[in-house]
Amino acid sequence: AQSVTQLGSHVSVSEGALVLLRCNYSSSVPPYLFWYVQYPNQGLQLLLKYTTGATLVKGINGFEAEFKKSETSFHLTKPSAHMSDAAEYFCAVSYPNTGNQFYFGTGTSLTVIP
Amino acid sequence: DTAVSQTPKYLVTQMGNDKSIKCEQNLGHDTMYWYKQDSKKFLKIMFSYNNKELIINETVPNRFSPKSPDKAHLNLHINSLELGDSAVYFCASSQDVPLLGNEQFFGPGTRLTVL
């Protein structure tokens, strides 16, 4: 079965510290990979995505993620957390061979401590 | 200009009532979706339409009926509302079907509360 796992439903970091949010997928076919952010009482907004090409992808707000096929991972990082980064983060995948659906992880709530 | 819009933003209603949520996208996208987000933030796909045709119909009670009058609109009608229907409902759209790698654009959500 195709699925997405986000380890850690809650992550807390201090302001200025590294942010690392984990995402792993399970399939034999490399998927398209996405990270979305959801601020309180808002819809989801795309942070970045990987489809093909360079495996290190840079997104908005200083976030980046690296696709590692050998580890089936697409972890999201940011070198220095800001208070404004506090939000819910979702990893999602879609597949080039099964075209109709996105699969979302269960989300990681990021808290930034001043 | 709002890319994906939903109305209403908040909906409070009594059990047993029938209600509708409207969604419109002005991005020229071919595919639209409805998701349900529960209190634990878990996102569940409900329906997806491509060029007005239903392509995903997940295990959702048949009290929920989507309607796509044209490519830019995907409305959600809910009959006989139940307490468990309380959630935030998100509409989304993408340029084409997911196999082409296009991302989704989400609306602001409709918070449905059933009393």
Coordinates of C-alpha atoms in Angstrom, one line a residue:
Chain A
A1 CA 0.0 0.0 0.0
Q2 CA 1.2 3.5 -0.8
S3 CA 1.5 5.7 2.3
V4 CA 3.2 8.6 3.9
T5 CA 4.6 8.6 7.4
Q6 CA 5.5 11.7 9.4
L7 CA 7.4 10.9 12.5
G8 CA 6.5 13.1 15.4
S9 CA 3.1 14.6 15.5
H10 CA 4.5 17.4 17.6
V11 CA 7.9 19.1 17.3
S12 CA 9.1 21.9 19.5
V13 CA 12.2 24.0 18.7
S14 CA 13.7 27.2 20.2
E15 CA 13.7 30.3 18.1
G16 CA 16.8 30.3 16.0
A17 CA 17.3 26.6 16.2
L18 CA 17.3 24.1 13.3
V19 CA 13.9 22.8 12.2
L20 CA 13.7 19.2 11.1
L21 CA 10.4 17.6 10.2
R22 CA 10.5 14.0 9.0
C23 CA 8.6 12.4 6.1
N24 CA 9.0 8.9 4.7
Y25 CA 7.0 7.2 1.9
S26 CA 6.5 3.6 1.3
S27 CA 6.4 2.5 -2.3
S28 CA 8.7 0.9 -4.8
V29 CA 8.0 3.7 -7.3
P30 CA 9.5 7.1 -6.4
P31 CA 6.7 9.5 -6.0
Y32 CA 6.2 13.2 -6.5
L33 CA 6.7 14.8 -3.1
F34 CA 5.2 17.8 -1.5
W35 CA 5.4 19.8 1.7
Y36 CA 2.5 22.0 2.7
V37 CA 2.1 24.4 5.7
Q38 CA -1.2 25.2 7.4
Y39 CA -1.3 28.2 9.6
P40 CA -4.1 28.4 12.2
N41 CA -7.5 28.7 10.7
Q42 CA -6.2 28.8 7.2
G43 CA -6.0 26.4 4.2
L44 CA -2.9 24.5 3.2
Q45 CA -0.1 26.4 1.3
L46 CA 2.6 24.7 -0.8
L47 CA 6.1 25.1 0.7
L48 CA 8.0 23.1 -1.9
K49 CA 7.8 20.1 -4.1
Y50 CA 10.0 17.5 -5.8
T51 CA 9.1 15.9 -9.1
T52 CA 12.4 15.3 -11.0
G53 CA 15.9 16.7 -11.2
A54 CA 17.9 18.1 -8.3
T55 CA 17.1 16.2 -5.2
L56 CA 17.6 19.2 -2.9
V57 CA 14.6 21.5 -3.3
K58 CA 14.3 25.0 -1.9
G59 CA 11.0 26.4 -1.0
I60 CA 9.4 29.5 0.5
N61 CA 10.2 31.0 3.9
G62 CA 13.7 29.5 3.9
F63 CA 12.6 25.9 4.0
E64 CA 14.2 23.2 2.0
A65 CA 13.9 19.4 1.6
E66 CA 16.0 16.7 0.2
F67 CA 14.7 13.6 -1.7
K68 CA 16.7 10.5 -0.7
K69 CA 15.6 7.6 -2.7
S70 CA 17.7 5.1 -0.7
E71 CA 16.0 6.2 2.5
T72 CA 12.6 6.8 0.9
S73 CA 12.6 10.1 2.7
F74 CA 11.8 13.8 2.1
H75 CA 12.6 15.6 5.3
L76 CA 11.9 19.3 5.7
T77 CA 14.5 21.6 7.2
K78 CA 15.1 25.2 8.0
P79 CA 18.4 26.4 9.5
S80 CA 16.9 28.9 11.9
A81 CA 13.3 28.8 13.2
H82 CA 11.2 32.0 13.5
M83 CA 8.2 32.4 15.7
S84 CA 6.1 32.8 12.5
D85 CA 7.0 29.2 11.5
A86 CA 4.6 27.8 14.1
A87 CA 2.1 25.9 12.1
E88 CA 1.0 22.4 11.0
Y89 CA 3.1 20.8 8.3
F90 CA 1.9 18.1 6.0
C91 CA 4.0 15.9 3.7
A92 CA 2.1 14.6 0.7
V93 CA 2.9 12.3 -2.3
S94 CA 1.4 11.5 -5.6
Y95 CA 2.5 8.8 -8.0
P96 CA 3.2 8.9 -11.8
N97 CA 1.6 5.5 -12.3
T98 CA -1.6 5.9 -10.3
G99 CA -2.9 9.3 -11.2
N100 CA -5.9 10.1 -9.2
Q101 CA -4.9 10.9 -5.7
F102 CA -2.6 12.7 -3.3
Y103 CA -1.7 10.9 -0.1
F104 CA -1.2 13.1 2.9
G105 CA 0.7 12.3 6.1
T106 CA -0.9 12.9 9.4
G107 CA 0.8 16.2 10.0
T108 CA 3.4 17.6 12.3
S109 CA 2.6 20.5 14.6
L110 CA 5.6 22.8 15.0
T111 CA 5.9 24.9 18.1
V112 CA 8.6 27.6 18.3
I113 CA 9.7 28.6 21.7
P114 CA 10.9 32.1 22.2
Chain B
D1 CA -7.7 37.6 -6.4
T2 CA -8.6 34.5 -4.4
A3 CA -7.5 31.4 -6.3
V4 CA -9.7 28.9 -4.6
S5 CA -12.6 30.3 -2.7
Q6 CA -15.2 28.6 -0.5
T7 CA -18.4 29.8 1.0
P8 CA -19.4 29.9 3.7
K9 CA -16.4 30.1 5.9
Y10 CA -18.4 29.1 9.0
L11 CA -21.5 27.0 9.1
V12 CA -23.4 26.2 12.3
T13 CA -26.5 24.0 12.0
Q14 CA -28.7 21.5 13.7
M15 CA -28.6 17.8 13.3
G16 CA -30.8 16.5 10.5
N17 CA -30.5 19.7 8.4
D18 CA -29.3 19.8 4.8
K19 CA -26.5 22.2 3.9
S20 CA -24.3 23.0 1.0
I21 CA -20.7 24.3 0.7
K22 CA -19.7 26.0 -2.5
C23 CA -16.2 26.1 -4.1
E24 CA -14.9 28.0 -7.0
Q25 CA -11.4 28.2 -8.5
N26 CA -10.2 30.9 -11.0
L27 CA -7.0 29.1 -11.9
G28 CA -8.2 27.4 -15.0
H29 CA -7.5 24.0 -13.3
D30 CA -9.0 20.8 -14.6
T31 CA -9.2 18.8 -11.3
M32 CA -10.9 19.7 -8.0
Y33 CA -11.1 17.9 -4.7
W34 CA -13.0 17.9 -1.4
Y35 CA -11.2 17.0 1.8
K36 CA -12.4 16.6 5.4
Q37 CA -10.1 17.6 8.2
D38 CA -10.9 16.3 11.6
S39 CA -10.1 17.7 15.0
K40 CA -6.7 16.0 15.0
K41 CA -5.9 17.7 11.7
F42 CA -6.0 14.5 9.7
L43 CA -6.9 15.1 6.1
K44 CA -9.2 12.7 4.3
I45 CA -9.9 12.8 0.6
M46 CA -13.6 12.6 -0.1
F47 CA -14.1 13.3 -3.8
S48 CA -12.2 14.4 -6.8
Y49 CA -13.5 15.6 -10.2
N50 CA -11.5 16.0 -13.4
N51 CA -13.2 18.0 -16.2
K52 CA -16.5 17.7 -14.3
E53 CA -16.3 13.9 -14.1
L54 CA -16.0 12.1 -10.8
I55 CA -12.7 10.3 -10.5
I56 CA -12.4 9.7 -6.8
N57 CA -15.3 8.7 -4.6
E58 CA -13.9 7.5 -1.3
T59 CA -15.8 5.7 1.4
V60 CA -18.1 8.6 2.3
P61 CA -21.7 8.3 3.4
N62 CA -24.1 8.8 0.5
R63 CA -25.5 11.7 2.5
F64 CA -22.6 13.6 0.9
S65 CA -23.1 14.5 -2.7
P66 CA -20.7 16.5 -4.8
K67 CA -21.8 18.5 -7.8
S68 CA -19.6 20.0 -10.5
P69 CA -21.6 22.3 -12.8
D70 CA -18.5 23.3 -14.6
K71 CA -14.7 22.9 -14.3
A72 CA -14.4 25.9 -12.1
H73 CA -16.9 24.8 -9.5
L74 CA -17.3 21.9 -7.2
N75 CA -20.0 22.1 -4.6
L76 CA -20.7 19.7 -1.7
H77 CA -24.2 19.0 -0.5
I78 CA -24.7 17.2 2.8
N79 CA -28.1 15.7 3.7
S80 CA -29.3 14.8 7.2
L81 CA -26.3 16.3 9.0
E82 CA -24.9 14.3 12.0
L83 CA -22.7 15.3 14.9
G84 CA -19.8 13.4 13.3
D85 CA -19.9 15.6 10.3
S86 CA -18.5 18.5 12.3
A87 CA -15.1 19.2 10.8
V88 CA -13.3 21.6 8.5
Y89 CA -13.9 20.9 4.8
F90 CA -11.3 22.0 2.3
C91 CA -11.7 22.4 -1.4
A92 CA -8.6 22.2 -3.6
S93 CA -7.7 22.2 -7.2
S94 CA -4.8 21.1 -9.4
Q95 CA -3.8 21.8 -13.0
D96 CA -4.4 18.2 -14.0
V97 CA -4.6 14.7 -12.4
P98 CA -1.9 14.0 -9.8
L99 CA 0.1 11.7 -12.0
L100 CA 1.6 14.7 -13.7
G101 CA 3.1 16.0 -10.5
N102 CA 1.1 19.2 -10.2
E103 CA 0.5 20.6 -6.8
Q104 CA -2.8 21.3 -5.2
F105 CA -4.1 24.7 -4.3
F106 CA -6.4 24.8 -1.3
G107 CA -9.3 27.0 -0.3
P108 CA -9.5 28.6 3.1
G109 CA -11.8 25.9 4.5
T110 CA -15.3 25.8 5.8
R111 CA -15.7 25.0 9.5
L112 CA -18.9 23.0 9.9
T113 CA -20.4 22.6 13.4
V114 CA -23.4 20.4 13.8
L115 CA -25.3 20.9 17.1

